[in-house]
Coordinates of C-alpha atoms and ligand atoms in Angstrom, one line a residue:
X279 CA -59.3 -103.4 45.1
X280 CA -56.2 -101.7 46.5
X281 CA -54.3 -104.9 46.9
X282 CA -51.9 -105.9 43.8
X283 CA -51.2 -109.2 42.5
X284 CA -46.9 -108.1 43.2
X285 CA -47.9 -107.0 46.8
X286 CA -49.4 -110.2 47.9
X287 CA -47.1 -112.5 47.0
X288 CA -44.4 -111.8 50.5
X289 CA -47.3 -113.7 52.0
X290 CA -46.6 -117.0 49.6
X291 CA -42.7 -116.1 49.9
X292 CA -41.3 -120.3 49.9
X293 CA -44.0 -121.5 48.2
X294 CA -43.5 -122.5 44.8
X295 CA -45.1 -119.9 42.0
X296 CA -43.5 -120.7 38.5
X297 CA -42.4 -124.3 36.9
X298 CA -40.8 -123.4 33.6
X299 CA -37.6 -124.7 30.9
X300 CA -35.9 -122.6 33.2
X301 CA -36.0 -124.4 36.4
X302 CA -38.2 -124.0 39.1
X303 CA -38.9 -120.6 41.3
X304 CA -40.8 -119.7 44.8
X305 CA -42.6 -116.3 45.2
X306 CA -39.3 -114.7 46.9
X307 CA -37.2 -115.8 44.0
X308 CA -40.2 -113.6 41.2
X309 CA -40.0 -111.2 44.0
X310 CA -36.4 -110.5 43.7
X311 CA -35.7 -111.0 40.4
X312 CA -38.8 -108.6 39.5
X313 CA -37.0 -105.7 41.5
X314 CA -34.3 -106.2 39.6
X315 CA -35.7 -105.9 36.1
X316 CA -37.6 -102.9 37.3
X317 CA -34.0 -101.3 38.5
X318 CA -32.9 -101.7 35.0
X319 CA -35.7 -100.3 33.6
X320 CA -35.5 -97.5 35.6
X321 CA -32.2 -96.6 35.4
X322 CA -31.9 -94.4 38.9
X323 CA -35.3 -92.7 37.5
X324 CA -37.9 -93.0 40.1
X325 CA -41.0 -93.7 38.0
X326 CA -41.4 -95.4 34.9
X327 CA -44.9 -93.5 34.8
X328 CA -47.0 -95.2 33.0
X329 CA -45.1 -95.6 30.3
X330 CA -45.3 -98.6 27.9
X331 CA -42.5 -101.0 27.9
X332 CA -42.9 -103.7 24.8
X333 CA -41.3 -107.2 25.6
X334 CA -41.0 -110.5 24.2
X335 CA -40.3 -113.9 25.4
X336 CA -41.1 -117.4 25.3
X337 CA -44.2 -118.3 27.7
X338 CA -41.6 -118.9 31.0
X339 CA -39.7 -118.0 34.2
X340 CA -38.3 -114.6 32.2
X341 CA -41.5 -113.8 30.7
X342 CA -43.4 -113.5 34.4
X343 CA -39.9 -111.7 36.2
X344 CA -40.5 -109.0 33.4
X345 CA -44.0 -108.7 33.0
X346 CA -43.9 -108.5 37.2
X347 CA -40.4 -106.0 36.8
X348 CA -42.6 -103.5 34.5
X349 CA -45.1 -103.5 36.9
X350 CA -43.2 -102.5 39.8
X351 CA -41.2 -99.3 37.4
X352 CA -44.9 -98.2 37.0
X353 CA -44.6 -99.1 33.2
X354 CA -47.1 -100.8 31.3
X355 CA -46.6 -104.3 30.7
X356 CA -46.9 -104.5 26.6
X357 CA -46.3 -108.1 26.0
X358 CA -45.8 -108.8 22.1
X359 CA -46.7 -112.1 20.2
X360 CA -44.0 -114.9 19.4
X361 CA -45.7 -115.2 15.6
X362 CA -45.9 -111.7 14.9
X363 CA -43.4 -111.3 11.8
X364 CA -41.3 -107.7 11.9
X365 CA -44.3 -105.3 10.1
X366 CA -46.4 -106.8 13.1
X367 CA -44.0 -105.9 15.7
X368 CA -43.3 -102.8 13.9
X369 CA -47.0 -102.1 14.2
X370 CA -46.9 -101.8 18.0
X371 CA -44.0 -100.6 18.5
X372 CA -44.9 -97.6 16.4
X373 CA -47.8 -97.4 18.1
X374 CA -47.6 -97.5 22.0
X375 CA -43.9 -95.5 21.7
X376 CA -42.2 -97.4 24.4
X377 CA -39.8 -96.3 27.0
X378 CA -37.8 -99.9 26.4
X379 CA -38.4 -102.8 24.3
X380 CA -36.7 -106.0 26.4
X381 CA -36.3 -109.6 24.5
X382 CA -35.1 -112.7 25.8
X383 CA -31.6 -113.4 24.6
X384 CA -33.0 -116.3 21.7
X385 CA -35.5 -113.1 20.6
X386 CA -33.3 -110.2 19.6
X387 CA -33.6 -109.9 16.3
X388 CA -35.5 -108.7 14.5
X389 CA -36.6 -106.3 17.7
X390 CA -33.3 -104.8 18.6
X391 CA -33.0 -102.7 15.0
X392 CA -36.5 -102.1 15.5
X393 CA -36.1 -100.4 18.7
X394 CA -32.5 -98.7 17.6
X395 CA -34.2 -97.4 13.8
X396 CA -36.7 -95.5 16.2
X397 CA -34.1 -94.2 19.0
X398 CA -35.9 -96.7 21.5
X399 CA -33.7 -98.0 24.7
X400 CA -33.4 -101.7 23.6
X401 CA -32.7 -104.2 26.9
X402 CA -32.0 -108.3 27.1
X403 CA -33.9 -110.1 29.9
X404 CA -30.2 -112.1 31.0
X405 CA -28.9 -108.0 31.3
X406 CA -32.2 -107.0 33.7
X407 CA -32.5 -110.0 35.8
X408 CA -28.7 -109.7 36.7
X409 CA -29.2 -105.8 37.5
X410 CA -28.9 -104.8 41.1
X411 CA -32.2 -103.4 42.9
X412 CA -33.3 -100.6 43.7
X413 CA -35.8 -98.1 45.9
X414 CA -39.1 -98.5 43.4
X415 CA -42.0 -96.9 43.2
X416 CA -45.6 -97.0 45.1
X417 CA -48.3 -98.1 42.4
X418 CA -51.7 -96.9 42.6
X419 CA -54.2 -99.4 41.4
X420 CA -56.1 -96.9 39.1
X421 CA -52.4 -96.9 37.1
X422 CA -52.2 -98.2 33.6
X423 CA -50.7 -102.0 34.0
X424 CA -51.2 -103.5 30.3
X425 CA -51.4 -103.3 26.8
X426 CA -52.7 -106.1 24.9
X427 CA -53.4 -106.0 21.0
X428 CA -57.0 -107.4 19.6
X429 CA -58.2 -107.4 16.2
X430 CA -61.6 -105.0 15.5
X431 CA -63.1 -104.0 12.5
X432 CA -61.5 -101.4 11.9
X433 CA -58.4 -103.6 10.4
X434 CA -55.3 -102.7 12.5
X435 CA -55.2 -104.0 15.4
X436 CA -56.0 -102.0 18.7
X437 CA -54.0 -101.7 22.1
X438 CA -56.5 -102.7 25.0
X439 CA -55.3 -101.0 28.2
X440 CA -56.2 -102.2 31.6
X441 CA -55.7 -101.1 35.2
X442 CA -54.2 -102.5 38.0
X443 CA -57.6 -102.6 39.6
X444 CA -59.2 -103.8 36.4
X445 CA -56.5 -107.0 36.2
X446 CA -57.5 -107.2 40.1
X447 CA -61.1 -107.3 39.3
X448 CA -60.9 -110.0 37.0
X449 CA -58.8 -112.0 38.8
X450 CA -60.2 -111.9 42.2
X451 CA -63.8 -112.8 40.5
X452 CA -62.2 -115.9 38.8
X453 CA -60.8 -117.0 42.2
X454 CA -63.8 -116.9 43.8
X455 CA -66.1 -118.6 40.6
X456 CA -63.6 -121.2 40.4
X457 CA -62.4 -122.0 43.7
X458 CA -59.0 -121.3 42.9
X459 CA -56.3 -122.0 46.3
X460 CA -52.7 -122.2 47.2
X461 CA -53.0 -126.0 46.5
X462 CA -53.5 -125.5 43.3
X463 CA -51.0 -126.8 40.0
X464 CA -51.5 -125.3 36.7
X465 CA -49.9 -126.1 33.2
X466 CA -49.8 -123.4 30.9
X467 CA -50.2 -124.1 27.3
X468 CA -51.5 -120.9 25.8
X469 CA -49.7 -117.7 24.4
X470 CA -49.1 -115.0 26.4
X471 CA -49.6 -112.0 24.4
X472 CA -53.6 -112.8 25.2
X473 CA -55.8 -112.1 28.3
X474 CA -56.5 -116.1 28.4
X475 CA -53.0 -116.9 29.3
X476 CA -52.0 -114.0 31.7
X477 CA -55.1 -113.5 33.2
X478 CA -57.0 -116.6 33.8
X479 CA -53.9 -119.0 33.6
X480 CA -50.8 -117.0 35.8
X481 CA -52.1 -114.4 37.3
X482 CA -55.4 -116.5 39.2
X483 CA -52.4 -119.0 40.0
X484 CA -50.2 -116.7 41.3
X485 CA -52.8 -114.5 42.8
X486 CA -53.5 -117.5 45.3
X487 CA -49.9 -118.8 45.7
X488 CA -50.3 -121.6 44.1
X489 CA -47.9 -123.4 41.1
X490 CA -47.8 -122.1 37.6
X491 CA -46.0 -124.6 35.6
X492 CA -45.5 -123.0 32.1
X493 CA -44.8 -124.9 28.8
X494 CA -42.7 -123.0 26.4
X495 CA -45.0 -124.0 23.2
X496 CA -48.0 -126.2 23.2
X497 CA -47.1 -129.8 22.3
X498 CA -50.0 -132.4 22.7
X499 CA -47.5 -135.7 23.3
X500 CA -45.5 -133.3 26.3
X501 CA -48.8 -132.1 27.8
X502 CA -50.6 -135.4 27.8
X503 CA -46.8 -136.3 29.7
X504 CA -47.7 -134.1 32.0
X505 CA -51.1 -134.9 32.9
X506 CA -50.2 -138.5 32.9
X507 CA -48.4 -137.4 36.3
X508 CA -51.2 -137.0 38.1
X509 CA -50.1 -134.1 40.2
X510 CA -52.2 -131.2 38.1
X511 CA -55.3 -129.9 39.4
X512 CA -56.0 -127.5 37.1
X513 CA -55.8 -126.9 33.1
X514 CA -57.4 -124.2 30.7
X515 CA -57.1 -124.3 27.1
X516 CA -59.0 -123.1 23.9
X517 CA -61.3 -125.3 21.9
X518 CA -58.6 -126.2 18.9
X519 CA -56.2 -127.6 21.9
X520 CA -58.5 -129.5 23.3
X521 CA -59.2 -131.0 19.5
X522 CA -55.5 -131.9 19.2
X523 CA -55.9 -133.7 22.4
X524 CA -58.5 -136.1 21.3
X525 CA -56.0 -136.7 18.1
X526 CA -53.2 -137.8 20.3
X527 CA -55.4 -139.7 22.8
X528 CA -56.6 -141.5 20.0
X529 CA -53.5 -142.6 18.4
X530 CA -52.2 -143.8 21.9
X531 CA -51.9 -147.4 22.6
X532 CA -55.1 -148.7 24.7
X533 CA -52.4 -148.8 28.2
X534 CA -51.1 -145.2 27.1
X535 CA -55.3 -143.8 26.9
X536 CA -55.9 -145.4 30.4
X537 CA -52.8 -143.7 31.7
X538 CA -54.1 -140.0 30.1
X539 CA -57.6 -140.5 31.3
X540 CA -56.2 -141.3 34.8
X541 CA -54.0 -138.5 34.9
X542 CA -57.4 -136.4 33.9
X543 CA -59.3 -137.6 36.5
X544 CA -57.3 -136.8 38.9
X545 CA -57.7 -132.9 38.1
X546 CA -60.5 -130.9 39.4
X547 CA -61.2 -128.6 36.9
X548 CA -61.0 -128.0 32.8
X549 CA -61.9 -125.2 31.2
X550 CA -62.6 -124.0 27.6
X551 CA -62.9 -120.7 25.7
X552 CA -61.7 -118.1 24.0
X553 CA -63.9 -119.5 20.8
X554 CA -67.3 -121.5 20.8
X555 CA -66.8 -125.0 22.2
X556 CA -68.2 -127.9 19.7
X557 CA -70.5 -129.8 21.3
X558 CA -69.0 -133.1 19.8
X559 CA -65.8 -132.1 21.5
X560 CA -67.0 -131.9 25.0
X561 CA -69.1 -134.6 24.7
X562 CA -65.4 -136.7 23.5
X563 CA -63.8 -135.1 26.1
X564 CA -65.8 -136.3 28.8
X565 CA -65.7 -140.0 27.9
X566 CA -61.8 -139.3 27.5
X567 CA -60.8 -137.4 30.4
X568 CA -64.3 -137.9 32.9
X569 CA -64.7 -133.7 32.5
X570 CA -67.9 -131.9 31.1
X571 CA -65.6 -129.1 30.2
X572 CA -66.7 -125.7 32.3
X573 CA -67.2 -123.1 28.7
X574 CA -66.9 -119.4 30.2
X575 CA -67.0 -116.4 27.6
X576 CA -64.8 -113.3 27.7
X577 CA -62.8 -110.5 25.8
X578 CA -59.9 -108.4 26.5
X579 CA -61.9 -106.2 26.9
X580 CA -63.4 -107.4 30.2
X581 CA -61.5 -110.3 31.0
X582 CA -63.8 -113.2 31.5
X583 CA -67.7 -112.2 32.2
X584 CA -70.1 -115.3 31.7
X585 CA -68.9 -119.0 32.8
X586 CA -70.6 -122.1 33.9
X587 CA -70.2 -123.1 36.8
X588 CA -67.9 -125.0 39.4
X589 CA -70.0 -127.7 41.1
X590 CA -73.6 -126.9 39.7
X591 CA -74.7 -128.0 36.3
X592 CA -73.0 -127.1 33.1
X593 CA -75.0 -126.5 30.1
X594 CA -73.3 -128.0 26.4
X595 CA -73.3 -125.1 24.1
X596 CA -74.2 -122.4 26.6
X597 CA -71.6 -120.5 28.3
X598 CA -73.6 -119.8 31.7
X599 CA -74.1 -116.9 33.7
X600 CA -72.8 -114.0 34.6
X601 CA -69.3 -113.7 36.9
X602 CA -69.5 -112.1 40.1
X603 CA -69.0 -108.8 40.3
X604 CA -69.7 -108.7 36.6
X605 CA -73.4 -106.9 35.6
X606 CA -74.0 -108.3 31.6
X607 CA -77.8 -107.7 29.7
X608 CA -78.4 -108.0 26.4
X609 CA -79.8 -104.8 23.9
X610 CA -81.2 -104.2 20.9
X611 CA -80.0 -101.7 18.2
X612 CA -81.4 -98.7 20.2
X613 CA -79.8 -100.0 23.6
X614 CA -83.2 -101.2 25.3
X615 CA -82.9 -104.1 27.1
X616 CA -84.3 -107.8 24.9
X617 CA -86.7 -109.6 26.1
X618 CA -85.8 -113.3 27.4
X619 CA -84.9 -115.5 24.9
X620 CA -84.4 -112.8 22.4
X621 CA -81.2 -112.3 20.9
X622 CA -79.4 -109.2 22.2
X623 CA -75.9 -107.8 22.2
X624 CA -73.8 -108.8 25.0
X625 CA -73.0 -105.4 26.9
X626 CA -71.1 -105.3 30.3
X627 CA -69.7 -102.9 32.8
X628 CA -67.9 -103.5 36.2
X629 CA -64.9 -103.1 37.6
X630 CA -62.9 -105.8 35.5
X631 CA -63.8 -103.6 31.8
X632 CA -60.9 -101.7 31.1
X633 CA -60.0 -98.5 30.7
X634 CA -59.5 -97.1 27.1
X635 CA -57.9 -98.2 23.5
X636 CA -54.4 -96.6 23.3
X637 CA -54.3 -93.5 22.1
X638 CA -57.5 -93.7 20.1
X639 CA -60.0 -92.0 22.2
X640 CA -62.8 -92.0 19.7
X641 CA -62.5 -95.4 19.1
X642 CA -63.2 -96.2 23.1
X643 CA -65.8 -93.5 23.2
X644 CA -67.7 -95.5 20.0
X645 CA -67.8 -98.9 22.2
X646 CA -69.6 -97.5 25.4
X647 CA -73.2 -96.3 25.7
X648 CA -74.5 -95.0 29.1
X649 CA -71.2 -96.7 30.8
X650 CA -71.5 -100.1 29.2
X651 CA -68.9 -101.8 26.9
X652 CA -70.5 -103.0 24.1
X653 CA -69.0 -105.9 22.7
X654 CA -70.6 -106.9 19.4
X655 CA -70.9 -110.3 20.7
X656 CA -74.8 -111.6 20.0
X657 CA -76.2 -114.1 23.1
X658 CA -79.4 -115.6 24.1
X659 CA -80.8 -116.0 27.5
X660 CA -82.7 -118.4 29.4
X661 CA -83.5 -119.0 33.0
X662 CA -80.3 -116.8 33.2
X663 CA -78.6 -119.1 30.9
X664 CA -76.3 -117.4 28.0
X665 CA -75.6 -119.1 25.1
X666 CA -73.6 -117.5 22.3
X667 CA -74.8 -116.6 18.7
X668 CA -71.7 -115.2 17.6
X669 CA -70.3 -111.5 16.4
X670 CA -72.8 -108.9 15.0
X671 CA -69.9 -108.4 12.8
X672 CA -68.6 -111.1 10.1
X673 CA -65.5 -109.5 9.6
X674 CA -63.8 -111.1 12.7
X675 CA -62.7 -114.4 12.4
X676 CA -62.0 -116.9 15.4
X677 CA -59.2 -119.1 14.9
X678 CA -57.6 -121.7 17.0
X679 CA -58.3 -119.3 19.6
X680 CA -57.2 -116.1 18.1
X681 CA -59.4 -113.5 16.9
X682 CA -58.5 -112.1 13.4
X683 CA -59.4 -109.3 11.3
X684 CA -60.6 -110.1 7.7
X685 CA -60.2 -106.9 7.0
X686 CA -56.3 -106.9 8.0
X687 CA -55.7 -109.8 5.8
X688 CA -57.3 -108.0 3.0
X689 CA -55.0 -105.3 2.9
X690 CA -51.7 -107.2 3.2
X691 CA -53.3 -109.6 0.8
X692 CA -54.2 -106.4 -1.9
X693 CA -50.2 -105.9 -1.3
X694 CA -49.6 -108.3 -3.7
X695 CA -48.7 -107.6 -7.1
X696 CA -50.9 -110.4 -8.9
X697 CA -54.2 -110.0 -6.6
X698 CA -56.7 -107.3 -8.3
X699 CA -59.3 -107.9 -5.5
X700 CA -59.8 -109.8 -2.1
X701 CA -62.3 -110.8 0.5
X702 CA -61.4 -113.0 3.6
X703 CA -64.3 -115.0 5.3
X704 CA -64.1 -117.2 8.5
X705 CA -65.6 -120.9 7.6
X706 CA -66.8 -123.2 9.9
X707 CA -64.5 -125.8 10.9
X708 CA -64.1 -128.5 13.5
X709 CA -60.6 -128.1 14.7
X710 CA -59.9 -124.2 14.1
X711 CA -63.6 -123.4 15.1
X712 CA -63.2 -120.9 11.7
X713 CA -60.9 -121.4 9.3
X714 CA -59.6 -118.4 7.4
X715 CA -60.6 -118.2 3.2
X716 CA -59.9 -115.9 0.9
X717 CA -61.1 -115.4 -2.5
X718 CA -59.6 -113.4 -4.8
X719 CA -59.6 -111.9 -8.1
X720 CA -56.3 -112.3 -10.1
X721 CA -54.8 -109.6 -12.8
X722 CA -55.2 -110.7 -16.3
X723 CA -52.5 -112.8 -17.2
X724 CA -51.5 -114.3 -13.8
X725 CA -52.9 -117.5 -11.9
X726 CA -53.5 -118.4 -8.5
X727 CA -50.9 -120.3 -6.6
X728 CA -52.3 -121.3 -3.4
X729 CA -49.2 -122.6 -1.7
X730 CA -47.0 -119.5 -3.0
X731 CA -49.1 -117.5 -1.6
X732 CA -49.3 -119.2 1.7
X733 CA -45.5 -118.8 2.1
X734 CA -45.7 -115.1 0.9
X735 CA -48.5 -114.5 3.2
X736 CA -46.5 -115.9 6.2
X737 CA -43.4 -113.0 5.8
X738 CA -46.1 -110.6 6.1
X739 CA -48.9 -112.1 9.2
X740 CA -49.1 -114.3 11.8
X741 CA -49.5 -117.8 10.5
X742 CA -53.0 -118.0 12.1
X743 CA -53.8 -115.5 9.7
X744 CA -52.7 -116.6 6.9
X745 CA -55.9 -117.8 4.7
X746 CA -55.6 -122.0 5.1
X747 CA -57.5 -121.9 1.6
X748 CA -57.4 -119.5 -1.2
X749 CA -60.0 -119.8 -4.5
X750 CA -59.4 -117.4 -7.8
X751 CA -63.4 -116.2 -8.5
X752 CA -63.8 -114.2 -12.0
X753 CA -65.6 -111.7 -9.9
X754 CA -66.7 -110.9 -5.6
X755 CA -70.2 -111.5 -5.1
X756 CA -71.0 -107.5 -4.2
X757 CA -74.4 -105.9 -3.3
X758 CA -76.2 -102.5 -5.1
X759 CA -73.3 -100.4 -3.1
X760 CA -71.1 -102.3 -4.2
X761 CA -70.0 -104.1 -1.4
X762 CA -68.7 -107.4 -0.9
X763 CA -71.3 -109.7 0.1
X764 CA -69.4 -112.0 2.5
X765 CA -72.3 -114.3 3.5
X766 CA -73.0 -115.0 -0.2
X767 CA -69.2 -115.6 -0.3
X768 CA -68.7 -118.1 2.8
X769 CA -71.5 -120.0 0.7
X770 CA -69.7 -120.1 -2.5
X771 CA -66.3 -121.3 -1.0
X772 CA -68.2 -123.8 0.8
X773 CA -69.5 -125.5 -2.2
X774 CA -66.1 -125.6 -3.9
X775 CA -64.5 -127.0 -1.0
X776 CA -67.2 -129.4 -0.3
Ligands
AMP7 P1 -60.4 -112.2 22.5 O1 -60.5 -110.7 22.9 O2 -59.3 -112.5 21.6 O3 -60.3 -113.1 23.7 O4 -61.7 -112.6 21.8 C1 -62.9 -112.4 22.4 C2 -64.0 -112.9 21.5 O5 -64.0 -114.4 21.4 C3 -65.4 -112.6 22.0 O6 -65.8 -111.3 21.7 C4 -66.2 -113.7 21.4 O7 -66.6 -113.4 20.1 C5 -65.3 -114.9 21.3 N1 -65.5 -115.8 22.5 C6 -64.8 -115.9 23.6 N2 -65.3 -116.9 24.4 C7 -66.2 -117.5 23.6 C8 -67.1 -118.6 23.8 N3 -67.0 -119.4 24.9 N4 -68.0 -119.0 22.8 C9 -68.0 -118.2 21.7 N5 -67.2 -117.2 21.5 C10 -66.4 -116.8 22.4

């Protein structure tokens, strides 16, 4: 795939590419305003050179002209996360080393004496997009193009890098599963500081020429506005979205709930993922909205590798089969292939799995065998059907969408001067798919203030991670080593919240 998403868009030049707070752009105007912010990023220098260049902004027009810019310096586009608080950002900062770190004007702080403590160039996107352009670089497609952050075991979390061909590859394999064209209208809702945003939301839209209409935050009352239009074709959301959806739809008036349901009908396609899809909520989506929502499963990692599928039969509860271009089996502990209908780990290789974990070698070396990416996901098959068990691992914790390490939590958590002991568990939960729990032990003397230590866990994580319920236990169920036991422990903070 020698063909990058920057190079085809001359061919798109009036159409319209990006909707957004901002005001409304064709591919000429991304073109343009992209050469600029590479120009100021390189400075006269004629190669960024792979070099990482962090940047935050709200989901929008500024966001795509510098994620585009950094491609065409030959940087690496290192996006960072609106609800990372400064030890998070300090994180990944510290740990890709960039050349710049760029922020929309409303975004400076706390990034700008970030940058400066560590004698990083710090840049404004207003300051880039008003830069002059100049001669820029010839990319090769086996170049780094991104960074994104995912949480793994290990507890910090890790910088998945992709190529140019690999962001290709999982693009062009979407386009073709799900019939994306030029006449396509998209509203983004989701994040983008995560593959399912960038990848399968923008870059498939702008990949074809079609219209990326981007909201700046998810809001159910303005996107059910939107889709009460009539003029989308095309929407993509996690599980929990789709939950706040039904909410709104059903405290609409009965004209308002025709209206939405119109509006839905008049799309051609709805997808979910990014966390197991409740049954009960496609089955109430459909009789809303008309839609058996298509479920696909994917990773950064790989981008998206299993889906059901555009006009045959989608399967409730199963995710489908295999992406083209994308060669999945499932193994055993020993990497021999399961037999049908036998749980196996998911394990995938192609084109679209990327490259390597920033600067931890090892760590990428661990999570291949024989050229396969081994995802720690467990799946099912039959009749080439996939259905998804869930992690080998219980330490990761799906949330509204997000992926969050337990074992992350626990440390800030063990930061705090009245917690002895901790363990974080994801339980099951209808709108968050997991919510996240912790139990702790408390030193002698002081008690457990859930709600304190809510608002003291939110100046230290993401409020996604930040454990929705917290119970004091005398002691952590823990096995002969010694070990927390965090089946035993989902179990027990069940029964005390049930
Ligand atoms: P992330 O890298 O944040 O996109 O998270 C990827 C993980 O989300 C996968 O390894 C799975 O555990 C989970 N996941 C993604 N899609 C699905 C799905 N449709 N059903 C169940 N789990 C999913």
């Amino acid at each position: 795939m020698s063909i990058s998403l920057t190079e085809r868009a001359g061919q798109f030049a009036q159409r319209t590419a990006i909707i957004a707070s901002e005001g409304s752009f064709n591919y000429q105007a991304l073109l343009d305003a992209s050469a600029k912010v590479a120009s100021f990023l390189l400075q006269g220098a004629t190669d960024l050179s792979q070099r990482p260049v962090a940047f935050l902004a709200p989901p929008g027009w500024h966001y795509v002209a510098l994620q585009w810019g950094i491609w065409r310096s030959g940087g690496i586009a290192t996006p960072l996360s609106l609800f990372h608080p400064k030890p998070e950002l300090e994180y990944v900062i510290e740990d890709t080393h960039p050349a710049v770190v760029v922020a929309h004007p409303d975004l400076v702080d706390p990034l700008k004496s970030i940058a400066y403590e560590r004698g990083i160039r710090f840049g404004i996107t207003t300051e880039a997009l008003a830069y002059h352009s100049d001669k820029l670089p010839v990319i090769s497609p086996n170049r780094r193009a991104m960074i994104l952050y995912t949480s793994g075991t290990t507890g910090k979390p890790k910088g998945v890098v992709t190529t140019h061909e690999n962001i290709a590859a999982q693009i062009t394999s979407l386009v073709q599963a799900w019939g994306w064209t030029a006449d396509d209208h998209i509203l983004n809702v989701l994040p983008l500081h995560h593959i399912h945003g960038i990848v399968n939301v923008i870059a498939c839209a702008l990949w074809v020429g079609a219209k990326c209409e981007i909201c700046p935050k998810f809001d159910a009352g303005e996107v059910w506005n939107r889709i009460c239009q009539g003029d989308l074709t095309v929407f993509m959301a996690v599980p929990t979205v789709y939950a706040k959806l039904i909410d709104a739809w059903e405290n609409a008036s009965p004209k308002d709930r025709s209206k939405m349901s119109e509006g839905c009908h008049k799309m051609r396609l709805m997808v979910s993922g990014s966390a197991a899809l409740p049954v009960s909520t496609l089955e109430r989506w459909k009789e809303i909205s008309g839609h058996v929502l298509l479920e696909r499963y994917g990773m950064t990692e790989i981008g998206m590798a299993i889906s059901n599928s555009l006009h045959g039969e989608r399967f409730p509860g199963c995710v489908g089969a295999p992406l083209p271009g994308v060669q999945i089996a499932l193994t055993d502990e020993t990497g021999g292939m399961v037999e049908p209908r036998t749980p196996g780990e998911i394990v995938v290789r192609g084109p679209n799995v990327f490259l390597e974990y920033w600067g931890k070698p090892n760590e990428t070396q661990k999570t291949f065998r024989d050229g396969w990416f081994l995802t720690g996901d467990v799946a099912v098959e039959e009749n080439g059907i996939y259905r998804i068990l869930g992690r080998s691992s219980v330490d990761i914790i799906k949330t509204g969408g997000y992926k969050v390490s337990a074992l992350e939590i626990e440390e800030t958590l063990l930061t705090h001067p009245d917690i002895k002991e901790v363990a974080v568990v994801g339980v099951p939960d209808e709108i968050w798919g997991e919510r996240v729990c912790a139990a702790v032990v408390m030193r002698p003397g002081a008690r457990l203030d859930p709600d304190s230590l809510r608002t003291w866990g939110k100046e230290r994580l993401a409020t996604y991670k930040v454990p929705k319920d917290s119970i004091a236990l005398e002691e952590l169920p823990r096995n002969a080593m010694g070990k927390v036991s965090k089946p035993e422990l989902k179990k027990i903070i069940e029964s005390k919240k049930g």
